[in-house]
XYZ file of C-alpha atoms in Angstrom:
710
model
C 40.453 41.573 8.430
C 40.114 38.292 10.277
C 37.342 36.044 11.478
C 37.083 34.779 15.037
C 34.954 31.865 16.172
C 33.798 32.320 19.734
C 32.160 29.609 21.791
C 29.307 30.318 24.147
C 31.277 30.623 27.380
C 28.465 32.356 29.276
C 25.717 30.021 27.982
C 23.808 32.832 26.307
C 22.928 31.021 23.079
C 23.159 27.353 24.048
C 19.507 27.299 25.330
C 18.347 28.555 21.913
C 20.158 25.660 20.240
C 18.663 23.038 22.570
C 15.213 24.648 22.282
C 15.305 24.420 18.482
C 16.464 20.794 18.368
C 13.932 19.696 20.999
C 11.117 21.526 19.238
C 11.915 19.814 15.930
C 11.296 16.460 17.624
C 8.547 17.314 20.100
C 6.141 19.281 17.901
C 5.750 16.617 15.146
C 5.266 13.928 17.792
C 2.615 16.094 19.437
C 0.798 16.355 16.114
C 0.814 12.579 15.651
C -0.720 12.164 19.104
C -3.405 14.825 18.755
C -4.503 14.309 15.154
C -7.710 12.278 14.777
C -7.071 8.652 13.916
C -8.311 7.508 10.506
C -8.402 3.812 11.375
C -11.865 2.307 11.140
C -11.622 0.772 14.597
C -11.126 4.225 16.157
C -13.962 6.039 14.377
C -16.768 3.470 14.120
C -19.785 3.446 16.471
C -20.360 0.601 18.912
C -23.203 -1.814 19.506
C -24.825 -0.869 22.792
C -24.857 -3.652 25.370
C -24.375 -3.919 29.125
C -23.075 -7.482 28.957
C -19.518 -8.091 30.129
C -17.836 -11.497 30.185
C -16.321 -12.896 33.334
C -12.776 -12.075 32.241
C -13.597 -8.600 30.934
C -10.751 -7.099 32.978
C -8.274 -9.379 31.181
C -9.756 -8.514 27.774
C -9.497 -4.782 28.483
C -5.984 -5.294 29.832
C -4.939 -6.889 26.549
C -6.368 -3.903 24.661
C -4.295 -1.544 26.800
C -1.242 -3.723 26.308
C -1.673 -3.531 22.545
C -2.008 0.234 22.834
C 1.346 0.375 24.630
C 2.866 -2.055 22.148
C 2.016 0.321 19.313
C 4.504 2.782 20.866
C 1.847 5.283 21.783
C 3.013 5.273 25.400
C 6.603 5.811 24.257
C 5.539 8.766 22.175
C 3.629 10.271 25.079
C 6.679 9.892 27.338
C 8.947 11.431 24.698
C 6.594 14.380 24.221
C 6.371 14.954 27.981
C 10.171 14.959 28.344
C 10.450 17.223 25.303
C 8.132 19.842 26.788
C 10.002 19.701 30.090
C 13.255 20.448 28.242
C 11.563 23.228 26.268
C 10.266 24.809 29.479
C 13.685 24.581 31.095
C 15.377 26.203 28.096
C 12.813 29.041 28.053
C 13.532 29.637 31.745
C 17.280 29.804 31.097
C 16.744 32.239 28.234
C 14.704 34.521 30.493
C 17.091 34.558 33.481
C 20.447 34.546 31.675
C 22.041 37.993 31.313
C 22.944 38.587 27.702
C 25.803 40.757 26.497
C 24.674 42.861 23.585
C 27.389 43.636 21.029
C 28.169 47.367 21.164
C 28.066 49.364 17.940
C 30.788 51.954 17.666
C 29.084 55.394 17.673
C 31.206 58.613 17.711
C 28.264 60.762 18.804
C 27.639 58.520 21.801
C 31.311 58.552 22.743
C 31.484 62.376 22.653
C 28.100 62.722 24.280
C 26.552 64.967 21.646
C 23.520 64.825 19.442
C 23.624 63.892 15.782
C 22.487 67.410 14.851
C 25.499 69.047 16.541
C 27.485 71.495 14.437
C 31.240 71.280 13.788
C 31.786 74.020 16.327
C 29.914 72.082 18.979
C 31.926 68.942 18.104
C 35.264 70.750 18.522
C 34.132 72.388 21.743
C 33.010 69.071 23.190
C 36.211 67.311 22.135
C 38.413 70.031 23.634
C 36.593 69.777 26.916
C 36.802 65.956 27.105
C 40.426 65.820 26.024
C 41.428 68.229 28.776
C 39.377 66.348 31.328
C 40.367 62.769 30.463
C 43.962 63.299 29.362
C 46.026 60.452 30.813
C 48.571 62.868 32.234
C 45.974 64.966 34.034
C 43.051 62.684 34.975
C 43.399 60.758 38.190
C 41.594 57.395 38.231
C 38.853 56.980 40.824
C 39.558 53.847 42.918
C 35.949 53.812 44.107
C 34.786 53.252 40.495
C 37.460 50.582 39.875
C 39.046 52.760 37.212
C 42.610 52.076 36.073
C 45.103 54.010 34.028
C 44.514 51.704 31.092
C 40.801 52.467 31.162
C 41.534 56.202 31.023
C 43.994 55.725 28.167
C 41.558 53.623 26.140
C 38.769 56.129 26.670
C 41.030 58.963 25.572
C 41.896 57.043 22.389
C 38.192 56.525 21.701
C 37.548 60.245 22.142
C 40.265 61.033 19.606
C 38.889 58.504 17.089
C 35.375 59.831 17.507
C 36.507 63.410 16.931
C 38.491 62.483 13.808
C 35.618 60.387 12.466
C 33.437 63.484 12.540
C 35.978 66.049 11.350
C 38.626 64.318 9.204
C 37.317 63.625 5.697
C 39.202 60.351 5.061
C 38.454 58.891 8.474
C 34.846 60.019 8.159
C 34.540 58.080 4.887
C 35.832 54.932 6.622
C 33.243 55.381 9.336
C 30.398 55.894 6.883
C 31.435 52.952 4.694
C 32.613 50.381 7.264
C 31.136 51.677 10.537
C 34.565 52.245 12.100
C 37.245 54.938 11.642
C 39.947 52.312 11.137
C 38.156 50.819 8.115
C 36.946 47.240 7.692
C 37.114 45.358 10.982
C 37.355 41.680 11.850
C 34.115 39.966 12.856
C 33.391 37.070 15.131
C 30.972 34.185 14.727
C 29.360 32.822 17.847
C 28.835 29.062 18.171
C 26.018 28.000 20.483
C 28.117 25.352 22.202
C 29.966 25.546 25.504
C 33.686 26.158 25.123
C 34.671 23.183 27.293
C 33.609 20.859 24.468
C 36.629 21.766 22.320
C 39.095 22.871 24.971
C 41.231 21.048 27.496
C 41.723 18.080 25.165
C 38.001 17.298 24.775
C 38.088 17.454 20.989
C 38.727 13.722 20.680
C 35.541 13.012 22.621
C 33.557 15.193 20.235
C 34.974 13.237 17.313
C 34.099 10.023 19.120
C 30.483 11.159 19.535
C 30.297 12.124 15.855
C 31.701 8.711 14.924
C 29.170 6.876 17.075
C 26.249 8.889 15.690
C 27.194 8.715 12.024
C 29.051 5.402 11.959
C 27.046 3.300 14.398
C 23.682 4.808 15.385
C 22.563 5.992 11.950
C 23.430 2.717 10.122
C 21.796 0.749 12.944
C 18.531 2.714 12.724
C 18.397 2.529 8.924
C 19.340 -1.153 8.917
C 16.772 -2.002 11.574
C 14.073 -0.237 9.584
C 15.073 -1.906 6.318
C 15.429 -5.441 7.624
C 12.279 -4.934 9.704
C 10.279 -4.213 6.551
C 11.852 -7.177 4.762
C 10.990 -9.579 7.589
C 7.234 -9.085 7.244
C 4.775 -9.628 4.424
C 2.139 -7.236 3.134
C -0.217 -8.556 5.828
C 2.342 -7.578 8.539
C 3.138 -11.221 9.243
C 6.673 -12.562 9.532
C 7.969 -14.126 6.343
C 8.949 -17.207 8.342
C 5.349 -17.548 9.559
C 4.022 -17.242 6.006
C 6.402 -20.022 4.986
C 5.016 -22.247 7.731
C 1.453 -21.542 6.587
C 2.407 -22.464 3.041
C 3.593 -25.859 4.292
C 0.357 -26.384 6.227
C -1.879 -25.593 3.244
C -4.015 -28.465 1.935
C -6.913 -28.590 -0.509
C -9.100 -30.442 2.003
C -8.099 -28.506 5.121
C -10.926 -28.068 7.630
C -11.806 -25.148 9.871
C -10.023 -26.834 12.762
C -7.064 -27.492 10.492
C -6.850 -23.751 9.843
C -6.608 -23.134 13.598
C -3.847 -25.728 13.830
C -1.980 -24.168 10.898
C -2.138 -20.705 12.490
C -0.412 -22.046 15.611
C 2.789 -22.418 13.547
C 3.308 -18.644 13.486
C 6.695 -17.439 14.682
C 5.113 -14.452 16.476
C 3.880 -16.715 19.269
C 7.472 -17.304 20.363
C 7.609 -13.706 21.608
C 4.478 -14.271 23.696
C 5.500 -17.623 25.189
C 9.108 -17.040 26.222
C 11.206 -19.064 28.650
C 9.284 -21.132 31.140
C 5.931 -19.973 29.755
C 6.184 -22.718 27.129
C 5.569 -25.555 29.573
C 3.844 -23.747 32.438
C 0.239 -24.907 32.757
C 0.217 -26.895 29.491
C -1.030 -30.088 31.123
C -3.775 -28.183 32.919
C -4.936 -26.544 29.695
C -5.080 -29.843 27.805
C -7.002 -31.507 30.597
C -9.640 -28.771 30.548
C -10.050 -28.478 26.761
C -10.173 -32.254 26.207
C -12.761 -32.849 28.921
C -16.188 -34.073 27.852
C -18.365 -31.255 26.517
C -22.063 -30.521 26.676
C -22.682 -30.152 22.942
C -19.447 -31.567 21.497
C -17.088 -34.499 22.117
C -14.738 -32.128 23.961
C -15.364 -29.017 26.032
C -13.424 -26.805 23.595
C -15.004 -28.273 20.449
C -12.012 -30.276 19.151
C -12.738 -33.013 16.666
C -10.889 -36.311 16.456
C -8.357 -35.016 13.936
C -7.885 -31.798 15.904
C -7.075 -33.808 19.014
C -4.614 -36.015 17.139
C -2.901 -32.941 15.698
C -2.537 -31.389 19.151
C -0.945 -34.543 20.544
C 1.574 -34.620 17.685
C 2.969 -31.157 18.453
C 5.397 -29.998 21.098
C 6.991 -26.851 22.468
C 5.639 -23.397 21.735
C 3.296 -24.571 19.015
C 1.585 -27.129 21.220
C 0.839 -24.623 23.969
C -0.245 -22.030 21.394
C -2.724 -24.443 19.864
C -4.000 -25.450 23.305
C -4.520 -21.785 24.224
C -6.355 -21.146 20.945
C -8.748 -24.014 21.569
C -9.261 -22.835 25.156
C -10.130 -19.376 23.779
C -12.515 -20.755 21.132
C -14.242 -22.964 23.708
C -14.383 -20.135 26.273
C -12.752 -22.446 28.790
C -11.955 -20.927 32.177
C -8.395 -22.049 32.922
C -8.663 -21.114 36.632
C -5.413 -19.169 36.392
C -5.194 -15.444 35.611
C -1.851 -15.826 33.821
C -3.079 -18.628 31.565
C -6.341 -16.798 30.855
C -4.361 -13.678 29.961
C -2.220 -15.697 27.538
C -5.394 -17.174 26.067
C -6.764 -13.731 25.198
C -3.377 -12.575 23.907
C -2.852 -15.282 21.266
C -6.282 -14.896 19.616
C -5.683 -11.460 17.975
C -2.297 -12.656 16.735
C -3.935 -15.691 15.172
C -6.524 -13.496 13.434
C -3.775 -11.316 11.942
C -1.992 -14.433 10.679
C -5.239 -15.707 9.197
C -5.081 -12.804 6.720
C -1.798 -14.232 5.461
C -3.322 -17.700 5.180
C -6.239 -16.254 3.184
C -3.741 -14.691 0.769
C -2.129 -18.112 0.303
C -5.541 -19.665 -0.367
C -6.277 -16.983 -2.960
C -2.977 -17.710 -4.670
C -3.972 -21.363 -5.065
C -7.524 -20.399 -6.066
C -9.370 -23.356 -4.497
C -12.665 -22.516 -2.814
C -12.852 -25.040 0.092
C -9.705 -23.866 1.947
C -10.589 -20.225 1.287
C -14.032 -20.580 2.825
C -12.534 -22.511 5.748
C -10.074 -19.676 6.352
C -12.871 -17.096 6.334
C -14.904 -19.196 8.782
C -11.863 -19.627 11.035
C -11.502 -15.852 11.165
C -15.136 -15.503 12.171
C -14.619 -18.067 14.938
C -11.557 -16.224 16.259
C -13.416 -12.927 16.483
C -16.470 -14.440 18.176
C -14.573 -16.976 20.363
C -16.654 -19.883 19.066
C -15.371 -23.346 18.068
C -15.822 -24.423 14.442
C -19.259 -25.885 13.661
C -20.705 -24.541 16.931
C -24.046 -22.789 17.274
C -24.166 -19.230 15.842
C -26.318 -18.240 18.836
C -23.116 -18.195 20.929
C -22.366 -14.817 19.332
C -25.126 -13.286 21.463
C -24.620 -12.183 25.084
C -25.298 -14.539 28.011
C -25.821 -17.601 25.778
C -23.683 -20.664 26.555
C -23.305 -24.021 24.811
C -26.006 -25.648 26.936
C -28.385 -22.707 26.443
C -27.903 -22.757 22.679
C -28.580 -26.485 22.596
C -31.747 -26.043 24.648
C -33.018 -23.186 22.462
C -32.519 -24.959 19.163
C -33.585 -28.376 20.469
C -31.427 -31.059 21.988
C -32.210 -33.643 19.317
C -31.729 -31.420 16.284
C -28.678 -31.926 14.087
C -28.649 -28.448 12.548
C -27.847 -25.185 14.268
C -30.303 -22.357 14.580
C -28.939 -19.167 13.016
C -29.408 -15.720 14.492
C -31.676 -14.818 11.566
C -33.914 -17.835 12.160
C -34.033 -17.132 15.886
C -34.927 -13.465 15.321
C -37.605 -14.223 12.708
C -39.594 -16.454 15.072
C -42.833 -15.050 16.471
C -42.204 -13.153 19.685
C -44.177 -15.508 21.916
C -42.440 -18.603 20.500
C -38.971 -17.055 20.696
C -39.437 -15.884 24.268
C -40.860 -19.254 25.267
C -37.943 -21.368 24.030
C -35.379 -18.832 25.304
C -36.732 -18.204 28.820
C -39.257 -20.861 29.859
C -36.897 -23.836 29.802
C -34.645 -24.726 32.710
C -31.121 -23.346 32.442
C -31.950 -20.768 29.773
C -32.144 -16.971 29.818
C -33.770 -14.721 32.367
C -36.190 -12.059 31.079
C -33.548 -9.347 31.504
C -30.928 -11.433 29.694
C -33.427 -12.093 26.917
C -33.940 -8.357 26.458
C -30.165 -7.871 26.269
C -29.947 -10.574 23.606
C -32.655 -9.027 21.446
C -31.156 -5.535 21.838
C -27.885 -6.795 20.364
C -29.648 -8.747 17.596
C -31.413 -5.591 16.384
C -28.070 -3.775 16.030
C -26.164 -6.389 14.006
C -25.662 -5.194 10.408
C -26.933 -8.092 8.305
C -26.367 -7.453 4.589
C -29.148 -8.785 2.368
C -28.470 -9.060 -1.368
C -31.447 -7.807 -3.390
C -30.104 -8.074 -6.945
C -26.900 -8.828 -8.841
C -26.071 -8.295 -12.499
C -23.249 -7.730 -14.955
C -22.806 -4.625 -17.083
C -20.356 -2.651 -19.175
C -20.591 1.091 -18.706
C -22.101 2.826 -21.698
C -22.762 -0.435 -23.592
C -25.845 -2.589 -24.132
C -23.884 -5.789 -24.658
C -20.939 -7.404 -22.946
C -18.316 -8.249 -25.528
C -15.157 -10.327 -25.322
C -12.293 -8.632 -23.502
C -14.400 -5.703 -22.254
C -14.170 -4.305 -18.719
C -17.126 -5.846 -16.900
C -18.693 -4.574 -13.717
C -20.407 -6.990 -11.370
C -22.970 -4.944 -9.458
C -24.637 -6.091 -6.249
C -27.533 -4.129 -4.810
C -27.796 -4.768 -1.076
C -29.600 -3.488 1.987
C -28.571 -3.676 5.643
C -31.467 -5.216 7.541
C -30.802 -6.351 11.136
C -32.152 -9.831 11.928
C -35.780 -9.918 12.973
C -36.600 -6.417 11.736
C -40.360 -5.962 11.289
C -42.163 -3.907 8.669
C -39.372 -4.031 6.121
C -40.393 -1.846 3.162
C -40.409 -3.306 -0.315
C -37.688 -2.694 -2.847
C -38.034 0.323 -5.100
C -37.263 -0.785 -8.648
C -35.522 2.526 -9.338
C -33.051 1.800 -6.543
C -32.008 -1.389 -8.335
C -30.749 0.551 -11.344
C -27.101 1.485 -11.648
C -26.619 4.816 -13.417
C -23.408 5.263 -15.367
C -21.196 8.245 -14.456
C -20.909 11.251 -16.736
C -18.548 11.082 -19.695
C -16.247 13.663 -18.123
C -16.038 11.801 -14.804
C -12.843 9.871 -15.461
C -12.584 8.597 -11.889
C -16.114 7.199 -12.016
C -15.569 5.580 -15.412
C -12.383 3.877 -14.224
C -13.913 2.893 -10.892
C -11.300 4.652 -8.792
C -11.523 7.070 -5.907
C -11.292 10.794 -6.730
C -8.173 12.637 -5.557
C -8.244 14.254 -2.139
C -8.113 17.778 -3.550
C -10.965 17.164 -6.018
C -14.177 19.023 -5.226
C -17.378 17.035 -5.796
C -19.903 18.544 -8.184
C -23.667 18.344 -8.329
C -25.937 17.801 -11.285
C -25.592 21.434 -12.326
C -21.772 21.097 -12.339
C -21.525 23.395 -9.315
C -19.237 22.387 -6.435
C -21.008 20.612 -3.604
C -20.520 22.074 -0.143
C -18.772 19.917 2.483
C -22.047 19.720 4.439
C -23.950 18.271 1.467
C -21.175 15.933 0.369
C -21.868 12.264 1.077
C -19.285 10.827 3.423
C -18.552 7.123 3.969
C -20.711 5.544 6.654
C -19.161 2.974 8.965
C -21.076 0.043 10.409
C -20.870 -0.534 14.174
C -17.829 -2.323 15.529
C -18.200 -6.085 15.631
C -19.948 -7.292 18.747
C -17.198 -9.536 20.115
C -16.900 -9.172 23.911
C -14.272 -11.935 24.174
C -11.960 -10.558 21.460
C -9.175 -8.377 22.854
C -9.250 -5.905 19.965
C -11.738 -3.508 18.434
C -12.637 -4.842 15.002
C -14.639 -3.095 12.296
C -16.695 -5.528 10.172
C -15.638 -6.032 6.581
C -17.424 -7.786 3.757
C -15.476 -9.675 1.079
C -17.255 -10.105 -2.260
C -15.800 -12.387 -4.941
C -16.889 -14.628 -7.803
C -16.267 -18.341 -8.102
C -16.636 -20.739 -11.003
C -19.641 -22.937 -10.341
C -18.266 -26.029 -12.083
C -14.611 -26.033 -11.083
C -15.262 -24.543 -7.617
C -12.366 -22.131 -7.913
C -12.007 -18.385 -7.435
C -12.678 -16.544 -10.688
C -12.501 -12.917 -9.505
C -10.498 -12.125 -6.335
C -12.284 -10.550 -3.370
C -13.164 -6.891 -3.144
C -13.376 -5.678 0.471
C -16.153 -3.357 1.623
C -15.642 -1.612 4.965
C -17.871 1.461 4.597
C -21.175 2.276 2.962
C -22.317 5.264 0.946
C -25.624 5.806 2.770
C -26.588 5.734 6.467
C -27.477 2.344 7.904
C -29.405 3.597 10.950
C -31.189 6.850 11.717
C -30.710 9.002 14.798
C -33.109 6.870 16.818
C -31.232 3.664 15.955
C -33.772 2.301 13.491
C -32.575 0.836 10.192
C -32.918 3.099 7.150
C -33.164 0.271 4.559
C -31.113 2.371 2.136
C -30.026 0.563 -1.006
C -26.249 0.192 -1.138
C -24.152 -0.636 -4.197
C -21.163 -2.996 -4.256
C -19.100 -3.448 -7.397
C -16.432 -5.759 -8.779
C -14.486 -5.073 -11.965
C -12.818 -7.677 -14.140
C -12.104 -8.396 -17.782
C -14.621 -10.400 -19.764
C -13.566 -13.843 -21.026
C -11.873 -13.895 -24.469
C -14.445 -16.313 -25.894
C -18.172 -15.555 -26.358
C -20.629 -17.706 -24.476
C -22.603 -18.089 -21.278
C -20.613 -18.232 -18.011
C -22.203 -19.110 -14.684
C -20.576 -17.666 -11.552
C -21.362 -17.925 -7.869
C -21.157 -14.665 -5.976
C -19.921 -15.014 -2.385
C -20.404 -12.208 0.123
C -18.489 -13.088 3.287
C -18.772 -11.115 6.525
C -15.511 -11.513 8.433
C -17.019 -10.747 11.856
C -20.216 -12.772 12.252
C -20.968 -16.452 11.754
C -23.897 -17.541 9.591
C -24.400 -14.182 7.864
C -22.701 -14.949 4.553
C -24.552 -14.937 1.235
C -24.042 -16.583 -2.111
C -25.969 -16.237 -5.342
C -25.639 -17.527 -8.875
C -25.273 -15.076 -11.763
C -24.882 -15.792 -15.480
C -22.633 -13.679 -17.650
C -23.490 -13.657 -21.371
C -20.560 -12.575 -23.520
C -21.185 -11.622 -27.140
C -18.695 -11.591 -29.952
C -17.579 -8.008 -30.593
C -18.392 -8.198 -34.336
C -21.859 -9.643 -33.692
C -22.617 -7.034 -31.035
C -21.569 -4.227 -33.387
C -23.807 -5.649 -36.127
C -26.807 -5.855 -33.787
C -26.184 -2.327 -32.564
C -25.987 -0.969 -36.131
C -29.289 -2.658 -37.029
C -30.964 -1.138 -34.004
C -29.735 2.306 -34.980
C -31.500 2.229 -38.436
C -34.431 4.634 -38.123
C -37.715 4.596 -40.053
C -38.106 7.095 -42.980
C -39.810 10.383 -42.273
C -43.470 10.670 -43.314
C -42.973 13.781 -45.493
C -40.421 11.979 -47.686
C -41.210 9.734 -50.687
C -39.916 6.697 -48.833
C -42.110 7.596 -45.879
C -45.225 7.864 -48.035
C -44.507 4.520 -49.722
C -44.037 2.927 -46.307
C -47.322 4.419 -45.119
C -49.166 3.004 -48.169
C -47.734 -0.451 -47.511
C -48.783 -0.306 -43.876
C -52.387 0.670 -44.477
C -52.523 4.071 -46.058
C -51.719 7.569 -44.981
C -54.772 7.923 -42.823
C -54.734 4.436 -41.374
C -53.611 3.452 -37.943
C -49.941 2.725 -37.509
C -49.009 -0.939 -37.551
C -48.672 -2.747 -34.289
C -45.106 -3.373 -33.257
C -43.970 -6.485 -31.530
C -43.210 -6.393 -27.841
C -39.632 -7.281 -28.595
C -39.191 -4.291 -30.838
C -40.808 -1.963 -28.324
C -38.469 -3.206 -25.650
C -35.459 -2.652 -27.880
C -36.521 0.910 -28.749
C -37.199 1.833 -25.153
C -33.784 0.530 -24.222
C -32.209 2.727 -26.896
C -34.057 5.851 -25.827
C -34.191 5.533 -22.071
C -31.097 3.400 -21.372
C -32.997 1.353 -18.840
C -30.489 -0.404 -16.611
C -32.924 -3.164 -15.709
C -33.361 -3.886 -19.399
C -29.604 -4.207 -19.709
C -29.621 -6.791 -16.981
C -32.218 -8.866 -18.793
C -30.117 -8.749 -21.935
C -26.798 -9.578 -20.289
C -27.374 -11.711 -17.215
C -29.692 -14.289 -15.684
C -29.666 -14.058 -11.915
C -30.824 -16.461 -9.266
C -31.968 -14.151 -6.469
C -32.228 -16.842 -3.791
C -29.830 -16.163 -0.941
C -28.127 -19.244 0.404
C -26.200 -19.017 3.638
C -25.069 -22.625 3.679
C -21.468 -23.476 2.999
C -20.408 -24.765 -0.342
C-alpha cells in the first residue's frame, strides 16, 4: 500500500481553499463593522440646535477625516474586496466540473442487481466474457474505443465475477472494498500543481520565508513597539516627557495651552512646508487688537512672550491653537482646516497633562488643566465670557450683554436666572446684539445643558455608625441635573438624600464594584429582574460644542482636596452616565436625585478633617461646583466602647430588676420618665438606621455651592 499526494490540476478544490481563508478574514471584520458601538460619543443623544458656525463644513470634514483615520474606511474596503473574492469563488465552484472518485462495485460492473443469485451471476459473466473477450470483440472507432480499453474492461469483469464467487477474493472485497485487498490511497491538496513543479518550489520556500521571517516579525514588532510608544492616555511617551518639563506649580490656563503645543503628534499634522506656510499671517491676526481683550485671540502678555520665544512646528501649533480659541477667521481654507485639526489633538494631550498634575498633587495646575480642557472643547480663550458657549454670541455681544464696564463675567446660570423681560432686553434691544430668532435659539440650548447641582454631601462607612481609623470611607454626593434657568424646580425630598446600604449578600455593592456581565439583577424579593425593568445607565446629551471637530460626551470629575494645604487628597472619580433619566420624553428635566460616590481609606489618626469637594465638568465653562465637608474620625477602641454602651438594654418589667427600676422612676403605675432628646435620637438611630442621622454624627457639611475658582 502506498500514499499518493495529488495536486489540484483541474482547479476543483482550490476555490474551496480560497473561500475558507477569505471567509476567516471577512466575516470577523464584518461583525466589527456592524456591531453597535459602545463608545459614549456614538450612543449619546444630542442637544437640538439649528445653529451652524461659518466653517461648519471644515468641522464636519475633520470629523470624517478622523473616522477614516480610525481605519474604519480600510476595514470597509477590505470587507468589500473579501466579499467580491467570496462571490468569485462560489461562481467557480458552481461552474467547475468535478470528477467524483469512483467506488469499485462488482454488481455495477456486471450490470446485475445486488439480489441476483449465483446462477444469475454466472450467466451474466459468461455472456459478458464472450461478448467482450479481447480476441473476439472489435473496438468501435466511433466510440473512441481502443484495444486497451477492451482488455481493461475484460479484466474488470473477471475481478467482479471472482469477487462474487471466490470465497477468498470475496473476503478481500468485503473487508477492503477491492478484490486485490488493501489499496493505495491518494490525498488531494487544494493547490495548483504548477506551484511545486517546473522548478517553482524555491519560490514557494521564498514566500514562506518572507511570511514567517519578515512579515510576521514586522507585524508583531510594530504592534509591540506601537503600544510601548504611547502612554495610558494614548499620548506619545515623548510628548508626555515634554509636558513633564513644562509643568510648573504656578502655571496658568494660557501656560497649559502653551505646554500642550510641545506634543510630538503635531509633527505629523504639520509636515514639510506646512510648518512655515501662513505662520506670519496667523500671528498678525491673533495678535491684533481685540474687542474685549488685549489681543483678538485672548493672549495675555506672558502668552505673547512665550509664542515669540518658540520656533518651528511648535510655534505654528501654538499660533493655530490660539486662533482656534479666539475663533479667528484666517481667510484661508487650508489654515482654517489646520486650526480645527490641532484642537482635538491638544484636548487628548491635556488628559496626559492632567495625569501629571495628579501625580504632583498640587491643586492650582490641576484646576488650570481642567479649565484649559473646557476652553478647547468650547473654542473660548482662557478667562473669556462663558456666554460664548451659546450659539450666535460673539465677544462684542457678550460684553454688551454683561455690561461694558463690568469686570466680572456673567455666567450662563446667572443669565438664565434673570427675569424674562430683563434677559430679553439686554440680549436683543441693544445695538449689535441678538435678533429675536437668535435669542430663541440661545434659550433653547440653555434649557438642554445638563447642569449638575449638588444637594448634599456626607461621609459614611457601610454598616457602621462611626467612622474609625483605617476604615473604608465612602464620600457620597447627592446631586440633581437642573438646566440653567429652569422654573418651578420641586423641593428636595429628604428620603432621596439618604443612602441605603446594599444587602449583606451583595458583595459587589459592598465593595463598590460593578457586577459581572453574566450576573442577573434581583429585586427586593430576590427574584431576577427582567431586562425591561432593569435600570440601565443614562447618558447626558453630547457636549454642545459646534466648533470642536469631535463628538464629546460630558464627564464630571469629583475629587477631594485638603483645604489647608490646597493639595489633592482623594484622586478624581469620573462620572459619565447616570442611574436615572435626566429628561422625560417631552424634553423636560425629571429632577431625579442622582448619587455619586468616592471611596478611600480613613486617616490613621482620629480627629476632624476638613476637605473641599470639587465637581468639575470637562465640557462646559462656569458649571463647576465645590463644597466643604468635614470628616470626623473616631478611635476604633472608643467607637467600640460607645457602641457597646448603646447596645445595653433596659431590664424587662416582669423581672425583679425591672420592678426595682420602675419603683425608682415613680412607681409601677406612674408615667415613664422623660428621656432626653439625645437619648431618643440615639435609640432611633439604632432601630431605624437613619442615614441622615449618620451624617449628623460623622460629618459637618457646608451646602453652599461655589463656582468660583480656588
